[in-house]
Amino acid sequence: MAHLQKLTDLKGVGPKLAQQLEKLNIFSLTDLCFHLPFRYEDRSRVIPIGGLHPMRPAVIQGEVRGASVVFGKRRSLLVKLQDHSGLINLRFYHFNAAQKNQMSVGTQLRCYGEPRRGASGLEMYHPEYRVMEDGLDDESEPRLTPVYPATEGITQQRLRLLHEQTQELLRNHAVDLPDLLPDLLPDLLPEQWREQWRLPGLSEALLFLHQPPTHVNLAELESGQHPAQKRLILEELLAHQLSLLQLRAQVQRDSAPAILGDHALRKSLLAQLPFSPTGAQQRVTDEITADLQQPYPMLRLVQGDVGSGKTLVAALAACDLLQAGYQVALMAPTEILAEQHLKNLDGWFAPLGIRTGWLAGKVKGKAREKALEEIASGHAQLVIGTHALFQDDVHFARLGLVIIDEQHRFGVHQRLSLKEKGEHSGMAPHQLVMTATPIPRTLAMSAYADLDTSVIDELPPGRSPITTVAISEQRRPEIIQRVQEACSEGAQAYWVCTLIEESETLQCQAAENTAEELRAALPQLRIGLVHGRMKAAEKAAIMDAFKAHELDLLVATTVIEVGVDVPNASLMIIENPERLGLAQLHQLRGRVGRGSAKSHCVLLYKAPLSLTSKQRLQVMRDSQDGFYIAEQDLQIRGPGELLGTRQTGLQMLRVADLQRDADMLPQVQAMAQDLWLKHPATVGPLVQRWLGNAGRFANV
Ligand code: ADP
Ligand code: MG
């Protein structure tokens, strides 16, 4: 078997099957070895036909007593199979002549299938079967039957045949001839670890998982606790962690401007503010300052709950670069948020003589040309915008710092592509990433291992707690009444419309309808509407009017999720909260509770609620702590949704499960550091093995 190198070297694999295997992310023999069963069936015991139970899959063996084609609603082949204890009908709707001829009276068949109640007692539909030849029936060592992830055109039986070949390979490798294929599956973990943690060898672990013996503890296997699984999980998590360390190392090979100023601009900025930074803002700013003094790019994630004052931290970071003559780019995920930043920051910086620039998707034609020109010439010093800042024709004169607000919406790729934007005469910009979606620690470690993390764990003084209630949609009239009362007492309110539809048009339509309904019900109130399809200027005008208290009630889609800051607003109604993630609800709710008045949030749900929805709304009522809410969200929904993982690469985990295996992460992190420092030669191969074909983001 030593000559096996490619998939097509296996028996039965031609170019066509090889291509189909690619759909399962199997590109090489190694990939095939790592294509593991997702469950097992115990087919080692033959059950007497008389002892079968409906719906309980089982193996039976008996003699064919007759086979005939019957014409009912659909033509089928009916085979009567008998053993010493009873008789059962096997029914095939798809069959060919050869199959039919095979079923001659007296033939011994072994079948696996699920018995169901049919017209003639128990029947098995399309069982897997094998004709038993004399003397060949019993396997010496019974094994569980693996069930593999499959895809159209590749059956389980096909996969099992392929795996029988790889298993032979693994067996040789594990037991007899460890040196035969050192290149195929080298054990990359240091010998010392294997001893210390009692880890099984790689080939042994794989072999075991492809065909565990029947006496194995299935519960242990199903919960991912078997040492063979632990070994692979560890390796996979390590590989992910290492790939992020690689990214980080790659970025930090660049030079970046080392900023060693007297912070004069910062001081002027702070002097004109009506407040001083909180202790947490100060601490995080100090951490950033230390990073900026290094001659290589800062890569820092700032986590701060909604309202914790991330904008000021970003502005203070920007000051040092601006003072040193560099440009700063600040990017936000939505236009409305970017506009808020523009307004705030321009308000802070214009008096200091700093010129801001603006670029969003909707900036077109002449205006766009002018914006690009100002960015390219360096006239615009602080450039604020949306994804539009990523576009190819955007060139900066001297970009020194990139700030990304609300990281969870941007992918690793995008973040890295900005690095290229900033490259000028061998210099790369510093990167500051800010997120208001607190990420549970364990997840942050895996998803953002390439970033240093700071946490703003303190809110500015004077915030008042928000009381949250969940109320059924049936009590809508009461809630409308409540809005009326709050607003007539001088408060302002948000009414947030959400829809599950992907279509923005439908969402906006819903918001328009609601606005109309509320205008009819509350004629005394001044009601405004914002949604994503309005022109930027129109949106800005409405937001300004709301801020200036020229409007009492703002009806909005979730475009106001982030960044909107109106301290006088103290009531928020959220429609269909059961459709939103907890992080998003927390974001939305953070729009109130910003002033001194007591604030309220009403979750106006549609009954009946599922159990999960009930739990989630309960979490919102119980807590206002973003980190607690994120932990609960993780418990309830799993890590994928929480991180928007499509972008982080973590959705490609093959054996590990971030939630189930969370307790391993601190260990994995330490091991990754150790491997990185002491066994650098294994890093590349390990990353390649686990992320090779799927995780190309390693070499962005
Ligand atoms: P977020 O972290 O959600 O982005 P912002 O930066 O928008 O929060 O800040 C929320 C509000 O708190 C803003 O009105 C901001 O001016 C105000 N703020 C920020 N820092 C302080 C502080 N140290 N003291 C008082 N108010 C502050
Ligand atoms: Mg913000």
XYZ file of C-alpha atoms and ligand atoms in Angstrom:
728
model
C 0.000 0.000 0.000
C 3.013 2.205 0.220
C 2.432 3.511 -3.252
C -0.857 5.173 -2.340
C -0.622 8.905 -2.645
C -3.684 10.336 -4.274
C -7.369 9.645 -3.845
C -7.493 8.140 -7.299
C -4.937 5.542 -6.197
C -7.682 3.940 -4.133
C -9.632 1.074 -5.587
C -12.877 2.280 -7.091
C -11.993 5.973 -7.170
C -11.926 7.560 -10.592
C -11.892 11.223 -11.494
C -15.675 11.427 -11.203
C -15.853 10.094 -7.644
C -12.824 12.161 -6.705
C -14.742 15.206 -7.832
C -17.781 14.224 -5.811
C -15.603 13.726 -2.775
C -14.526 17.336 -3.053
C -18.064 18.275 -2.115
C -17.312 16.698 1.233
C -14.111 18.713 1.459
C -12.086 15.610 0.742
C -9.218 16.506 -1.537
C -6.525 14.098 -0.416
C -5.975 10.783 1.309
C -5.297 12.683 4.492
C -8.628 14.460 4.205
C -10.302 11.099 3.748
C -8.639 9.754 6.888
C -10.009 12.773 8.759
C -13.507 12.332 7.355
C -14.927 10.849 10.520
C -18.272 9.204 11.275
C -20.821 11.435 12.927
C -22.518 8.457 14.596
C -22.338 4.711 14.893
C -24.747 1.823 14.637
C -24.372 -1.402 16.479
C -24.908 -4.036 13.831
C -22.867 -6.679 15.551
C -25.778 -8.650 16.982
C -28.235 -10.485 14.800
C -31.771 -10.135 16.164
C -34.286 -12.984 15.738
C -37.007 -11.866 13.328
C -39.607 -12.835 15.928
C -38.016 -10.370 18.364
C -38.066 -7.245 16.133
C -39.733 -4.056 17.297
C -41.256 -1.511 14.956
C -39.049 1.550 14.347
C -36.034 -0.022 16.036
C -33.295 -0.586 13.417
C -31.759 -4.040 13.614
C -29.706 -6.661 11.849
C -31.523 -9.838 10.865
C -30.414 -12.930 9.032
C -32.594 -15.506 7.359
C -33.443 -17.536 4.321
C -35.369 -16.235 1.330
C -38.713 -18.052 1.148
C -39.947 -16.342 -1.974
C -39.644 -13.149 -4.010
C -42.220 -11.580 -6.261
C -42.982 -8.345 -8.008
C -46.255 -6.927 -6.725
C -48.324 -4.188 -8.300
C -49.916 -1.968 -5.709
C -49.963 1.813 -5.851
C -46.359 1.398 -6.904
C -44.582 -1.581 -8.304
C -42.326 -3.223 -5.743
C -40.212 -6.274 -5.135
C -41.430 -8.215 -2.108
C -39.049 -10.695 -0.504
C -40.092 -13.062 2.279
C -37.292 -13.721 4.731
C -37.509 -16.328 7.444
C -35.387 -17.442 10.374
C -36.107 -19.897 13.170
C -38.239 -17.335 15.004
C -40.390 -15.750 12.362
C -40.940 -14.231 8.937
C -40.711 -10.689 7.621
C -41.350 -8.950 4.297
C -38.595 -6.905 2.689
C -39.885 -4.338 0.237
C -37.882 -2.644 -2.541
C -39.384 0.068 -4.728
C -36.185 0.532 -6.648
C -34.736 -2.706 -7.898
C -33.284 -4.243 -11.008
C -33.495 -7.652 -12.640
C -30.160 -8.811 -11.234
C -31.327 -7.981 -7.755
C -34.532 -9.866 -8.275
C -32.714 -12.922 -9.581
C -30.399 -12.828 -6.584
C -33.343 -13.466 -4.274
C -33.897 -17.092 -5.125
C -35.489 -19.348 -2.554
C -32.937 -20.656 -0.057
C -30.525 -17.695 -0.335
C -29.156 -16.539 3.001
C -29.439 -12.766 3.510
C -28.179 -10.511 6.241
C -30.111 -7.243 6.354
C -29.988 -4.018 8.277
C -33.016 -1.771 8.379
C -35.872 -0.330 10.326
C -38.917 -2.574 10.717
C -42.251 -0.807 10.226
C -45.826 -1.950 10.492
C -47.085 -2.713 7.005
C -50.135 -4.334 5.469
C -48.756 -7.794 6.182
C -47.274 -7.328 9.627
C -43.714 -6.049 10.033
C -41.890 -4.959 6.872
C -38.467 -3.524 6.118
C -38.254 -0.981 3.326
C -35.038 -0.889 1.365
C -32.866 -2.581 3.948
C -29.133 -2.673 3.349
C -28.419 -6.312 2.656
C -25.654 -8.749 1.900
C -25.902 -12.268 0.507
C -24.187 -14.606 2.957
C -22.040 -17.317 1.535
C -21.458 -20.492 3.502
C -18.865 -20.205 6.181
C -18.160 -16.531 5.622
C -20.771 -15.097 7.887
C -19.132 -14.212 11.151
C -16.591 -11.514 11.598
C -13.999 -12.357 14.182
C -13.937 -8.975 15.874
C -17.228 -7.166 15.955
C -17.103 -3.417 15.315
C -19.634 -0.639 15.358
C -20.759 0.438 11.925
C -19.766 4.022 11.144
C -22.201 6.474 9.597
C -20.363 9.166 7.653
C -21.354 12.610 6.491
C -22.383 11.866 2.904
C -23.570 13.828 -0.060
C -25.595 13.261 -3.191
C -24.137 10.518 -5.331
C -22.013 9.020 -2.557
C -23.719 6.370 -0.459
C -22.730 5.148 2.969
C -21.724 1.846 1.469
C -19.434 3.594 -0.993
C -17.851 5.591 1.787
C -17.392 2.503 3.927
C -15.612 0.736 1.100
C -13.251 3.669 0.691
C -12.666 3.839 4.381
C -11.865 0.147 4.532
C -8.910 0.994 2.332
C -7.783 3.970 4.374
C -8.148 1.884 7.482
C -5.801 -0.670 6.130
C -3.436 2.174 5.535
C -3.892 3.444 9.055
C -3.510 -0.006 10.537
C -0.201 -0.503 8.795
C 0.786 2.888 9.908
C -0.288 2.498 13.509
C 0.849 -1.009 14.184
C 3.143 -2.639 11.721
C 4.960 -0.150 9.649
C 5.090 3.212 11.317
C 7.744 4.386 8.899
C 6.009 3.348 5.770
C 4.067 6.542 5.254
C 5.669 9.138 7.429
C 4.530 11.882 5.092
C 0.891 10.959 5.056
C 0.090 11.232 8.736
C 3.051 12.277 10.796
C 2.273 12.647 14.459
C 2.917 16.331 14.890
C 2.421 16.671 18.623
C 5.600 16.599 20.705
C 6.426 13.198 22.169
C 6.544 14.710 25.617
C 2.925 15.898 25.418
C 1.747 12.541 24.278
C 3.222 11.024 27.398
C 2.201 13.778 29.742
C -1.433 13.877 28.598
C -1.633 10.193 27.742
C -2.694 10.988 24.206
C -3.168 8.113 21.810
C -1.149 8.276 18.602
C -2.775 9.996 15.644
C -3.225 6.907 13.455
C -4.481 4.897 16.394
C -7.017 7.564 17.252
C -8.280 7.808 13.680
C -8.473 4.061 13.279
C -10.412 3.734 16.479
C -12.933 6.381 15.483
C -13.537 4.871 12.072
C -14.331 1.489 13.585
C -14.712 1.376 17.320
C -15.148 -2.076 18.865
C -18.691 -2.850 19.966
C -17.781 -2.894 23.640
C -16.886 0.797 23.575
C -18.772 3.176 25.817
C -21.145 4.730 23.282
C -22.225 7.490 25.646
C -18.627 8.577 26.013
C -18.177 8.510 22.277
C -21.361 10.438 21.586
C -20.424 13.158 24.033
C -16.975 13.589 22.513
C -15.183 12.468 25.654
C -13.283 9.467 24.373
C -9.478 9.872 24.475
C -9.277 9.215 20.739
C -11.650 12.127 20.164
C -9.919 14.322 22.708
C -6.678 13.806 20.887
C -8.153 15.013 17.603
C -10.140 17.829 19.181
C -7.002 19.084 20.831
C -5.145 18.989 17.560
C -7.853 20.809 15.690
C -8.259 23.574 18.255
C -4.505 23.932 18.339
C -4.395 24.252 14.589
C -6.986 27.042 14.655
C -5.206 28.852 17.408
C -1.915 28.540 15.574
C -3.384 29.802 12.333
C -4.390 32.990 14.117
C -0.948 33.308 15.651
C 0.435 32.962 12.142
C -1.802 35.760 10.970
C -0.681 37.905 13.805
C 2.970 37.207 13.164
C 2.464 37.990 9.520
C 0.906 41.349 10.253
C 3.528 42.182 12.829
C 6.367 41.554 10.446
C 5.428 44.899 8.934
C 6.623 48.160 10.324
C 4.241 50.756 11.623
C 4.805 54.299 12.765
C 5.961 54.329 16.378
C 4.143 57.237 17.974
C 5.997 58.925 20.796
C 4.285 62.278 21.240
C 3.429 64.572 24.090
C -0.319 63.860 23.625
C -0.985 67.569 23.166
C -3.951 66.981 20.871
C -5.464 64.519 23.323
C -5.194 67.032 26.062
C -6.934 69.696 23.990
C -9.689 67.249 23.106
C -10.247 66.286 26.722
C -10.155 69.913 27.817
C -13.158 70.769 25.664
C -15.315 67.802 26.770
C -17.946 68.288 29.472
C -16.811 65.062 31.185
C -13.600 63.227 31.963
C -12.825 59.640 30.973
C -13.893 56.830 33.255
C -11.202 54.733 34.894
C -11.825 51.983 32.369
C -11.558 54.364 29.414
C -8.286 55.655 30.840
C -6.866 52.172 31.355
C -7.743 51.029 27.851
C -6.337 54.245 26.402
C -3.070 53.553 28.228
C -2.954 50.055 26.740
C -3.460 51.494 23.280
C -0.823 54.162 23.860
C 1.720 51.486 24.733
C 0.873 49.596 21.526
C 1.203 52.685 19.376
C 4.707 53.277 20.652
C 5.872 50.026 19.070
C 7.410 50.075 15.590
C 5.037 47.333 14.362
C 1.253 47.390 13.913
C -1.020 47.356 16.909
C -3.719 44.669 16.694
C -6.108 45.382 19.506
C -9.708 44.478 20.174
C -11.596 46.752 22.539
C -14.701 45.212 24.012
C -17.061 47.526 25.754
C -20.688 47.143 26.546
C -23.123 49.361 24.750
C -22.806 52.904 26.089
C -19.444 52.313 27.732
C -17.881 55.114 25.704
C -15.843 53.416 23.027
C -16.015 56.448 20.746
C -13.944 58.529 23.131
C -11.333 55.783 23.391
C -11.144 55.652 19.601
C -10.868 59.424 19.374
C -8.043 59.522 21.898
C -6.171 56.865 19.952
C -6.709 58.855 16.764
C -5.305 62.014 18.370
C -1.781 60.717 18.669
C -1.630 59.645 15.034
C -3.242 62.847 13.786
C -0.829 64.915 15.810
C 2.063 63.035 14.224
C 0.735 63.851 10.766
C -0.900 60.519 9.896
C -4.382 59.866 8.605
C -6.877 57.830 10.588
C -9.720 55.803 9.050
C -12.776 54.890 11.077
C -15.133 52.366 9.630
C -18.610 51.448 10.821
C -20.886 48.661 9.533
C -23.915 50.802 8.713
C -24.301 54.184 7.169
C -26.387 55.476 10.016
C -23.737 54.547 12.547
C -20.986 56.002 10.398
C -22.986 59.239 10.185
C -23.329 59.378 13.941
C -19.597 59.010 14.258
C -19.007 61.687 11.681
C -21.249 64.085 13.536
C -19.749 63.350 16.964
C -16.159 63.294 15.880
C -16.414 66.300 13.619
C -17.944 68.119 16.572
C -14.974 67.190 18.705
C -12.214 67.612 16.129
C -13.247 70.583 13.982
C -12.551 73.052 16.823
C -9.078 71.522 17.059
C -8.413 72.207 13.395
C -8.632 68.576 12.257
C -10.380 68.010 8.915
C -12.742 65.036 8.584
C -13.554 63.141 5.374
C -16.650 61.077 4.556
C -17.113 58.079 2.287
C -20.112 55.759 2.063
C -21.669 53.675 -0.693
C -24.208 56.369 -1.397
C -21.582 59.020 -2.053
C -21.532 59.092 -5.861
C -20.291 61.104 -8.803
C -18.647 64.460 -8.181
C -18.956 64.189 -4.428
C -17.218 60.853 -4.486
C -14.425 62.111 -6.700
C -13.872 64.969 -4.336
C -13.856 62.672 -1.315
C -11.360 60.303 -2.945
C -9.178 63.227 -3.894
C -9.146 64.562 -0.343
C -8.276 61.141 1.030
C -5.517 60.594 -1.504
C -3.984 64.025 -0.970
C -4.105 63.752 2.791
C -6.351 66.795 3.058
C -8.893 64.643 4.901
C -7.137 63.680 8.109
C -9.813 61.681 9.895
C -11.778 59.666 7.330
C -15.073 58.164 8.444
C -17.175 55.772 6.419
C -18.623 52.349 5.750
C -17.409 49.307 3.786
C -16.894 51.773 0.979
C -13.502 52.501 2.514
C -12.399 49.012 1.416
C -12.926 49.688 -2.252
C -10.031 49.457 -4.642
C -10.017 53.051 -5.764
C -9.652 54.387 -2.232
C -6.064 55.436 -1.635
C -4.746 57.093 1.455
C -1.803 59.471 1.522
C -0.495 58.444 4.926
C -2.793 56.065 6.741
C -1.467 55.387 10.234
C -4.425 53.886 12.103
C -7.504 51.943 11.107
C -10.372 51.847 13.584
C -13.170 49.378 12.996
C -16.324 49.781 15.031
C -18.553 46.765 15.702
C -16.136 44.117 14.610
C -18.605 41.238 14.634
C -19.960 42.353 11.309
C -16.653 42.459 9.565
C -14.672 39.379 8.720
C -11.082 38.553 9.345
C -10.530 38.952 5.617
C -11.821 42.445 5.481
C -9.792 43.456 8.455
C -6.671 42.185 6.788
C -7.443 43.775 3.475
C -7.362 47.139 5.173
C -3.814 46.459 6.110
C -2.938 46.616 2.443
C -4.813 49.885 2.057
C -2.550 51.465 4.545
C 0.708 50.239 3.175
C 2.955 53.083 2.158
C 6.732 53.055 1.950
C 6.966 49.765 3.837
C 4.654 50.927 6.615
C 1.391 49.266 7.660
C -1.267 50.982 9.765
C -2.110 50.186 13.355
C -5.439 48.426 13.824
C -7.979 49.051 16.531
C -11.130 46.952 16.534
C -14.074 47.828 18.741
C -17.015 45.628 19.513
C -20.110 46.221 21.583
C -21.064 42.576 21.436
C -19.299 41.231 24.451
C -17.758 37.946 23.540
C -17.532 35.253 26.187
C -13.931 34.844 27.168
C -13.487 31.363 25.853
C -14.854 32.297 22.462
C -12.837 35.462 22.283
C -9.736 33.405 22.855
C -10.451 31.221 19.891
C -11.955 33.690 17.503
C -9.628 36.590 18.152
C -6.394 34.918 19.148
C -4.629 37.215 16.722
C -5.713 40.300 18.632
C -4.799 41.685 22.017
C -7.894 42.411 24.030
C -8.926 45.320 26.227
C -12.204 45.566 28.062
C -14.009 48.769 29.046
C -15.765 47.299 32.042
C -17.348 50.403 33.479
C -20.174 52.653 32.328
C -19.963 56.459 32.535
C -21.606 57.803 35.668
C -25.223 58.901 35.758
C -26.762 56.042 33.787
C -30.058 54.795 35.113
C -31.095 51.171 35.039
C -33.615 50.037 32.421
C -36.691 48.082 33.462
C -37.538 45.472 30.869
C -40.891 43.734 30.502
C -42.170 41.193 28.013
C -45.770 41.764 26.950
C -47.905 39.928 24.443
C -48.819 41.626 21.199
C -52.458 41.235 22.240
C -51.937 44.107 24.661
C -50.706 46.453 21.954
C -53.382 49.123 22.613
C -52.216 49.426 26.223
C -48.657 49.903 25.078
C -49.663 52.589 22.599
C -51.400 54.309 25.487
C -48.231 54.079 27.507
C -46.217 55.746 24.752
C -48.783 58.540 24.756
C -48.392 59.062 28.510
C -44.595 58.963 28.504
C -44.327 61.432 25.651
C -46.863 63.838 27.092
C -44.670 63.963 30.187
C -41.746 65.125 28.061
C -39.983 61.822 27.433
C -39.125 60.478 23.984
C -39.585 56.939 22.736
C -38.389 54.491 20.095
C -40.686 51.989 18.415
C -38.554 49.348 16.731
C -40.034 47.191 13.981
C -38.348 43.909 13.194
C -39.169 41.339 10.608
C -37.706 37.989 9.958
C -37.701 38.544 6.190
C -34.332 39.011 4.627
C -35.786 41.611 2.341
C -35.023 45.119 3.410
C -37.939 46.353 1.344
C -40.398 44.328 3.390
C -38.835 45.498 6.616
C -39.142 49.104 5.591
C -42.696 48.538 4.455
C -43.546 47.145 7.874
C -42.013 50.164 9.553
C -43.999 52.482 7.280
C -47.222 50.672 8.144
C -46.503 50.844 11.836
C -45.689 54.532 11.620
C -49.021 55.140 9.922
C -50.886 53.120 12.491
C -49.226 55.005 15.335
C -49.840 58.391 13.722
C -53.521 57.530 13.518
C -53.635 56.296 17.098
C -51.551 59.107 18.561
C -52.438 62.277 16.658
C -51.063 64.540 19.404
C -47.543 63.146 19.062
C -44.865 64.194 16.602
C -43.812 60.917 14.988
C -40.801 60.324 12.740
C -39.712 57.292 10.742
C -36.257 56.037 9.771
C -35.339 52.955 7.832
C -32.520 51.640 5.714
C -33.943 52.602 2.345
C -34.183 56.290 3.013
C -31.651 58.704 1.577
C -28.760 59.504 3.867
C -29.724 63.171 4.116
C -33.317 62.295 4.887
C -32.256 59.888 7.629
C -29.854 62.411 9.083
C -32.580 65.072 9.147
C -34.947 62.797 11.048
C -32.255 61.742 13.514
C -31.379 65.389 14.096
C -35.005 66.262 14.662
C -35.347 63.450 17.170
C -32.183 64.498 18.927
C -33.439 68.083 19.106
C -36.731 66.871 20.584
C -38.672 68.062 17.575
C -40.065 64.532 17.442
C -41.566 62.588 20.348
C -41.593 59.118 18.884
C -39.187 57.558 16.431
C -40.415 54.534 14.506
C -37.428 52.636 13.143
C -36.141 49.393 11.774
C -33.098 47.873 13.420
C -30.946 50.473 11.638
C -30.869 52.250 14.965
C -29.315 49.213 16.569
C -25.953 50.786 17.048
C -24.545 54.138 17.894
C -27.637 56.287 18.168
C -27.350 58.490 21.207
C -30.348 60.498 22.471
C -30.235 60.782 26.278
C -33.799 62.078 26.582
C -35.218 58.886 25.061
C -36.355 56.684 27.936
C -38.879 54.280 26.462
C -38.332 51.645 23.820
C -40.845 49.249 22.322
C -39.371 46.328 20.383
C -41.759 44.384 18.184
C -41.194 40.661 17.653
C -38.205 40.524 19.976
C -38.345 36.737 19.795
C -36.900 36.965 16.310
C -33.733 38.766 17.291
C -30.562 37.485 18.872
C -29.887 38.481 22.442
C -26.857 40.501 21.456
C -28.954 42.503 19.028
C -31.699 43.050 21.591
C -29.116 44.206 24.059
C -27.736 46.631 21.489
C -31.164 48.005 20.724
C -32.102 48.394 24.339
C -28.859 50.248 24.963
C -30.376 53.211 23.073
C -32.365 54.055 26.201
C -31.091 54.459 29.742
C -28.621 57.111 28.632
C -30.065 59.996 30.583
C -31.042 60.535 34.173
C -34.696 59.538 33.716
C -35.762 56.027 34.599
C -35.992 54.022 31.388
C -38.215 51.216 30.214
C -38.029 48.628 27.479
C -41.111 46.723 26.338
C -40.576 43.485 24.437
C -43.808 43.158 22.477
C -43.834 39.514 21.512
C -46.180 37.381 19.476
C -47.706 34.525 21.461
C -47.246 31.604 21.732
C -43.538 31.639 22.464
C -41.325 28.608 22.093
C -39.467 27.453 25.167
C -36.194 28.861 23.839
C -37.800 32.217 23.100
C -39.205 32.337 26.609
C -35.777 31.624 28.048
C -34.199 34.304 25.939
C -36.702 37.009 26.783
C -36.263 36.030 30.420
C -32.524 36.669 30.106
C -33.285 40.159 28.797
C -35.585 40.859 31.739
C -33.065 39.545 34.228
C -29.961 41.344 33.154
C -28.452 44.403 31.593
C -24.927 43.062 31.672
C -23.717 42.458 28.131
C -21.247 39.800 29.190
C -23.848 37.842 31.135
C -26.247 38.091 28.202
C -23.581 36.900 25.787
C -22.804 33.886 27.979
C -26.495 33.011 28.053
C -26.754 33.477 24.312
C -23.872 31.084 23.899
C -25.644 28.534 26.082
C -28.904 28.872 24.214
C -27.766 29.301 20.634
C -24.234 28.019 20.340
C -21.152 29.842 19.161
C -21.914 29.997 15.442
C -24.685 32.525 15.630
C -23.010 34.523 18.286
C -19.876 35.257 16.379
C -21.467 35.415 13.000
C -18.864 32.741 12.483
C -19.255 32.471 8.790
C -16.464 34.975 8.862
C -14.172 33.704 11.549
C -13.352 30.312 10.117
C -14.584 28.572 13.231
C -17.599 27.123 11.486
C -15.225 24.791 9.730
C -14.385 22.805 12.826
C -14.474 19.116 11.980
C -14.278 17.349 15.309
C -14.190 20.088 17.902
C -17.264 21.854 19.180
C -16.539 25.208 20.773
C -19.339 24.916 23.222
C -18.811 21.316 24.255
C -15.054 21.658 24.360
C -14.880 25.131 25.878
C -13.146 23.806 28.983
C -10.171 22.769 26.857
C -9.556 26.224 25.435
C -7.314 27.710 28.132
C -5.132 24.622 27.900
C -5.118 24.808 24.132
C -4.099 28.430 24.230
C -1.135 27.661 26.469
C -0.160 24.693 24.311
C -0.326 26.793 21.171
C 2.085 29.315 22.677
C 4.387 26.514 23.706
C 4.343 24.905 20.295
C 4.821 28.254 18.614
C 7.948 28.976 20.625
C 9.495 25.544 21.060
C 8.397 23.579 18.009
C 7.971 26.133 15.255
C 8.525 23.537 12.548
C 5.289 21.750 13.387
C 3.095 24.866 13.149
C 2.852 25.004 9.366
C 2.064 21.294 8.867
C -0.500 21.294 11.670
C -2.357 24.295 10.254
C -2.174 22.814 6.779
C -3.599 19.496 7.985
C -6.663 20.994 9.625
C -7.280 24.164 7.670
C -5.448 23.385 4.476
C -8.153 23.331 1.882
C -10.997 24.940 3.685
C -9.278 27.581 5.713
C -7.436 29.578 3.148
C -7.698 32.584 5.353
C -4.382 31.564 6.833
C -2.562 33.139 3.936
C -4.605 36.246 3.332
P -20.468 53.025 22.883
O -19.436 52.354 23.704
O -21.771 52.314 22.913
O -19.991 53.310 21.481
P -20.492 55.885 23.038
O -19.069 56.078 22.734
O -21.476 56.157 21.971
O -20.737 54.418 23.597
O -20.833 56.719 24.327
C -22.141 56.783 24.839
C -22.423 58.131 25.453
O -21.652 58.296 26.633
C -22.052 59.277 24.553
O -23.054 60.265 24.678
C -20.750 59.760 25.117
O -20.542 61.130 24.836
C -20.934 59.514 26.593
N -19.684 59.331 27.323
C -18.590 58.680 26.900
N -17.640 58.675 27.850
C -18.151 59.329 28.902
C -17.649 59.673 30.204
N -16.429 59.316 30.588
N -18.460 60.357 31.024
C -19.688 60.706 30.643
N -20.231 60.445 29.445
C -19.464 59.752 28.574
Mg -20.370 52.932 19.581
